[in-house]
PDB file of C-alpha atoms in Angstrom:
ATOM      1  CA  UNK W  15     104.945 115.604  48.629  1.00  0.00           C
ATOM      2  CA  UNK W  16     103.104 113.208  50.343  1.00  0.00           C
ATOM      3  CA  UNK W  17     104.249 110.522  48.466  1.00  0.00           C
ATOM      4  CA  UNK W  18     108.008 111.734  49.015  1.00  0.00           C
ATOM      5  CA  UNK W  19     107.038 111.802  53.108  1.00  0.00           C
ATOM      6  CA  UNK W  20     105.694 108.083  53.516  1.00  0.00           C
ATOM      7  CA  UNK W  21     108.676 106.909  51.122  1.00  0.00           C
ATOM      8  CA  UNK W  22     110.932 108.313  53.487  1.00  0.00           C
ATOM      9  CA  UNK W  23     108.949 106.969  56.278  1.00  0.00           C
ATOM     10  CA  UNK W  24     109.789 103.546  55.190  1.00  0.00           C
ATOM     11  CA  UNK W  25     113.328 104.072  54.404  1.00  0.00           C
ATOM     12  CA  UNK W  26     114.171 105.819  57.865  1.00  0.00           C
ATOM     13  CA  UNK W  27     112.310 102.774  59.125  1.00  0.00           C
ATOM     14  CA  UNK W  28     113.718  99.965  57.429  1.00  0.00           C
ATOM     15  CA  UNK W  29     117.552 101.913  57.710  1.00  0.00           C
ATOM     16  CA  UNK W  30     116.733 101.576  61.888  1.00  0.00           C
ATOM     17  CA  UNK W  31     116.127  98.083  61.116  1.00  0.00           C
ATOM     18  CA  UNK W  32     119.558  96.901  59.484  1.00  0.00           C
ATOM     19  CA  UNK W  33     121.473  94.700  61.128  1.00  0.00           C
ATOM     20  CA  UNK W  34     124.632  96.161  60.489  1.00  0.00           C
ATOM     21  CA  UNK W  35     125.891  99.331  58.932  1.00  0.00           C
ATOM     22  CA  UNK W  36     128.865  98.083  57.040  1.00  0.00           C
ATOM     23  CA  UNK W  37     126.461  96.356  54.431  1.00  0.00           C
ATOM     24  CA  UNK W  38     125.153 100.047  53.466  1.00  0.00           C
ATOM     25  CA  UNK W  39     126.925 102.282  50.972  1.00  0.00           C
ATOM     26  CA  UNK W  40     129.556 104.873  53.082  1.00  0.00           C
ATOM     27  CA  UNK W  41     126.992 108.144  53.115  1.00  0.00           C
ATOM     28  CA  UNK W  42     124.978 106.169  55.855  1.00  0.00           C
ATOM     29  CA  UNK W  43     128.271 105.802  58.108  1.00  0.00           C
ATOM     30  CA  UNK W  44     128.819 109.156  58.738  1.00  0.00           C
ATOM     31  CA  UNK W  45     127.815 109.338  62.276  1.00  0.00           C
ATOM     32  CA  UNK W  46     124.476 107.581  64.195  1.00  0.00           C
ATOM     33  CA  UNK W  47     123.299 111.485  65.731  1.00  0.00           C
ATOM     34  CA  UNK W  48     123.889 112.534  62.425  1.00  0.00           C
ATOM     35  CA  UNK W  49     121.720 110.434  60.691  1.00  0.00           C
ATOM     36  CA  UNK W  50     119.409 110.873  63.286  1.00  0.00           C
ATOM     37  CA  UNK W  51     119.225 114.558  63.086  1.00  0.00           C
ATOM     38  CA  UNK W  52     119.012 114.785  59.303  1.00  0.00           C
ATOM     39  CA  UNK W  53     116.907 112.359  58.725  1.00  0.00           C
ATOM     40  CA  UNK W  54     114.281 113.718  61.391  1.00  0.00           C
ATOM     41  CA  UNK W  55     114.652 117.476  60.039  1.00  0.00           C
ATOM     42  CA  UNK W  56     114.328 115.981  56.418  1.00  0.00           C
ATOM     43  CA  UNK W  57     111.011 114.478  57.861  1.00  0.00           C
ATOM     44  CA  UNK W  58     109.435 117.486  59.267  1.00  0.00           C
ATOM     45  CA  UNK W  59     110.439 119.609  55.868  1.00  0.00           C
ATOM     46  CA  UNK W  60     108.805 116.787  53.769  1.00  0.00           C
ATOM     47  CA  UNK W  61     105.393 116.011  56.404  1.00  0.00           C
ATOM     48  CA  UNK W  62     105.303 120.183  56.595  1.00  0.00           C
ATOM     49  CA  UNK W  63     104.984 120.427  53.132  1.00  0.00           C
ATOM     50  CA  UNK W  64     102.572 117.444  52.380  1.00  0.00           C
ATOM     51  CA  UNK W  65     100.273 118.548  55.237  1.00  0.00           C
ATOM     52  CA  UNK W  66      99.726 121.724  55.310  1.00  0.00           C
ATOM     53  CA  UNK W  67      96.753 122.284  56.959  1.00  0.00           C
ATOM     54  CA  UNK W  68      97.719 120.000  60.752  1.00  0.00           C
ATOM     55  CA  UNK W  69      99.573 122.324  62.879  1.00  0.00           C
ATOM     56  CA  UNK W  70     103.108 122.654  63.810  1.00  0.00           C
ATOM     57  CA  UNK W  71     102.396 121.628  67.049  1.00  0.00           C
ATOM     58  CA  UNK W  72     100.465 118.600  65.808  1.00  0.00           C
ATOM     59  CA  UNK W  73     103.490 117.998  63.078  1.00  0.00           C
ATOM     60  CA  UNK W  74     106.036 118.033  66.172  1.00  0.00           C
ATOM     61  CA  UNK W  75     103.762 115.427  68.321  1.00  0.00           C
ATOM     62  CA  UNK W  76     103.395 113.172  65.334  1.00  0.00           C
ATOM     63  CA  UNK W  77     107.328 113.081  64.236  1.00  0.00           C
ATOM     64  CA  UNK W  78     108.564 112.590  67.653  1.00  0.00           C
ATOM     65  CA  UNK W  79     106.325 110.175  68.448  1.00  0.00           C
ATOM     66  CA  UNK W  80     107.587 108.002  64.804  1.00  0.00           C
ATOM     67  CA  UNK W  81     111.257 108.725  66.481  1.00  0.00           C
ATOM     68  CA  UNK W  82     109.732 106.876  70.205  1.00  0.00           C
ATOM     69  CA  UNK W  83     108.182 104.574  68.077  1.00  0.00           C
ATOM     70  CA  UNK W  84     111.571 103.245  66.097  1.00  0.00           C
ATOM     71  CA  UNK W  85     113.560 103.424  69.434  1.00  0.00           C
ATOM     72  CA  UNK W  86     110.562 101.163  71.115  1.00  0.00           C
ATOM     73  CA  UNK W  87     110.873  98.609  67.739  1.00  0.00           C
ATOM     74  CA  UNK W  88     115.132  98.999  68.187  1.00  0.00           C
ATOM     75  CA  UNK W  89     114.203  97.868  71.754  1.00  0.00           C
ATOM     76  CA  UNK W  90     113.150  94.861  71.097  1.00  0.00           C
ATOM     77  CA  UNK W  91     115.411  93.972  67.593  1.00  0.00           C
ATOM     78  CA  UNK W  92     118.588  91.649  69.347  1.00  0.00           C
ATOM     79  CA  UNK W  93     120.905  93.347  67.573  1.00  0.00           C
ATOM     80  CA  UNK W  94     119.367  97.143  68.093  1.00  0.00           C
ATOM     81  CA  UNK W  95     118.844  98.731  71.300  1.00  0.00           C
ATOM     82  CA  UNK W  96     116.764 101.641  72.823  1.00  0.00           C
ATOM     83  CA  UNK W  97     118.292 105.061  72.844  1.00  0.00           C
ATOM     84  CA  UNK W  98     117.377 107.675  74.418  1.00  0.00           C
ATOM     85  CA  UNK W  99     120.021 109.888  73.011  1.00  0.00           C
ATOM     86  CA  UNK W 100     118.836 109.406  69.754  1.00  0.00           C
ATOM     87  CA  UNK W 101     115.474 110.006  70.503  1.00  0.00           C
ATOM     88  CA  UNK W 102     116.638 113.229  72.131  1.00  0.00           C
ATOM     89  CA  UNK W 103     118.138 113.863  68.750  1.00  0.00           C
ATOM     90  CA  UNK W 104     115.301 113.219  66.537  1.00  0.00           C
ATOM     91  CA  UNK W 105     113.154 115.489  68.954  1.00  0.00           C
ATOM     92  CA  UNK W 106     115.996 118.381  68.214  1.00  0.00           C
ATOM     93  CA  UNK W 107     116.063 117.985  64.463  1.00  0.00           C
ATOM     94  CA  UNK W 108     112.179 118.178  64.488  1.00  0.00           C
ATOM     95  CA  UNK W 109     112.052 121.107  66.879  1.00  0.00           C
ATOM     96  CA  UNK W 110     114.876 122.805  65.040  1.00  0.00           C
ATOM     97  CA  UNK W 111     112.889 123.047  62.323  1.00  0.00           C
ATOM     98  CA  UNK W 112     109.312 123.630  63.524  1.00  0.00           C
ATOM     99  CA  UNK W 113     110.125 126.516  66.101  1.00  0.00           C
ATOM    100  CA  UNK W 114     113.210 128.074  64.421  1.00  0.00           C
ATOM    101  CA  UNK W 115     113.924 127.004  61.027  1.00  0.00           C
ATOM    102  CA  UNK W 116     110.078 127.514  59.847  1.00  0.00           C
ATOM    103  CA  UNK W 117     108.819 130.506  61.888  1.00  0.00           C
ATOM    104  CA  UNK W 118     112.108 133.002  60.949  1.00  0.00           C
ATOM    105  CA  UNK W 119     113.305 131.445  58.144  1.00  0.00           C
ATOM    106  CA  UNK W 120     110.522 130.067  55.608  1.00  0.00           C
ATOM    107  CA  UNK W 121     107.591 132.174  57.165  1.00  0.00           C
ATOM    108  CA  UNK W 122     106.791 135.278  55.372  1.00  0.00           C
TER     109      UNK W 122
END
């Protein structure tokens, strides 16, 4: 799992890197909150399963602070920009999952 969680790491980072959209196949198009919010819940499903043992608290921090971290690196890319929508996104998706998704739905 943990394996599956940094190799997403890198593709979520290197996909808020790209210049331009249009040069990626058509699944990536499909809307930028949308991408946001299912690649950040994708995250916290793959970190929560490789690690266990941190808290969900501690998962939460860690994943929204990756999401601040891209916006701060978008901030300073010429053809990116900083979003605070997005970031507000990515903290939904991981929050979603971490204080609903995971306490009444996977939780025994």
């Amino acid at each position: 799992m943990k394996i599956l969680f940094y190799t997403a790491l890198i593709v979520i980072f290197i996909l808020a890197v790209v210049p331009n959209y249009n040069y990626l196949p058509d699944v990536f198009s499909i809307s930028d909150l949308l991408n946001h919010f299912m690649a950040f819940f994708m995250l916290s499903i793959l970190f929560d399963s490789a690690y266990r043992s941190l808290r969900p608290m501690n998962k939460m921090i860690i994943l929204f602070s990756y999401g601040l971290f891209i916006e701060i690196v978008q901030y300073f890319v010429p053809y990116r920009d900083f979003s605070f929508i997005d970031l507000s996104i990515d903290g939904l998706a991981v929050s979603l999952y971490f204080l609903i998704v995971k306490r009444f739905v996977v939780s025994p």
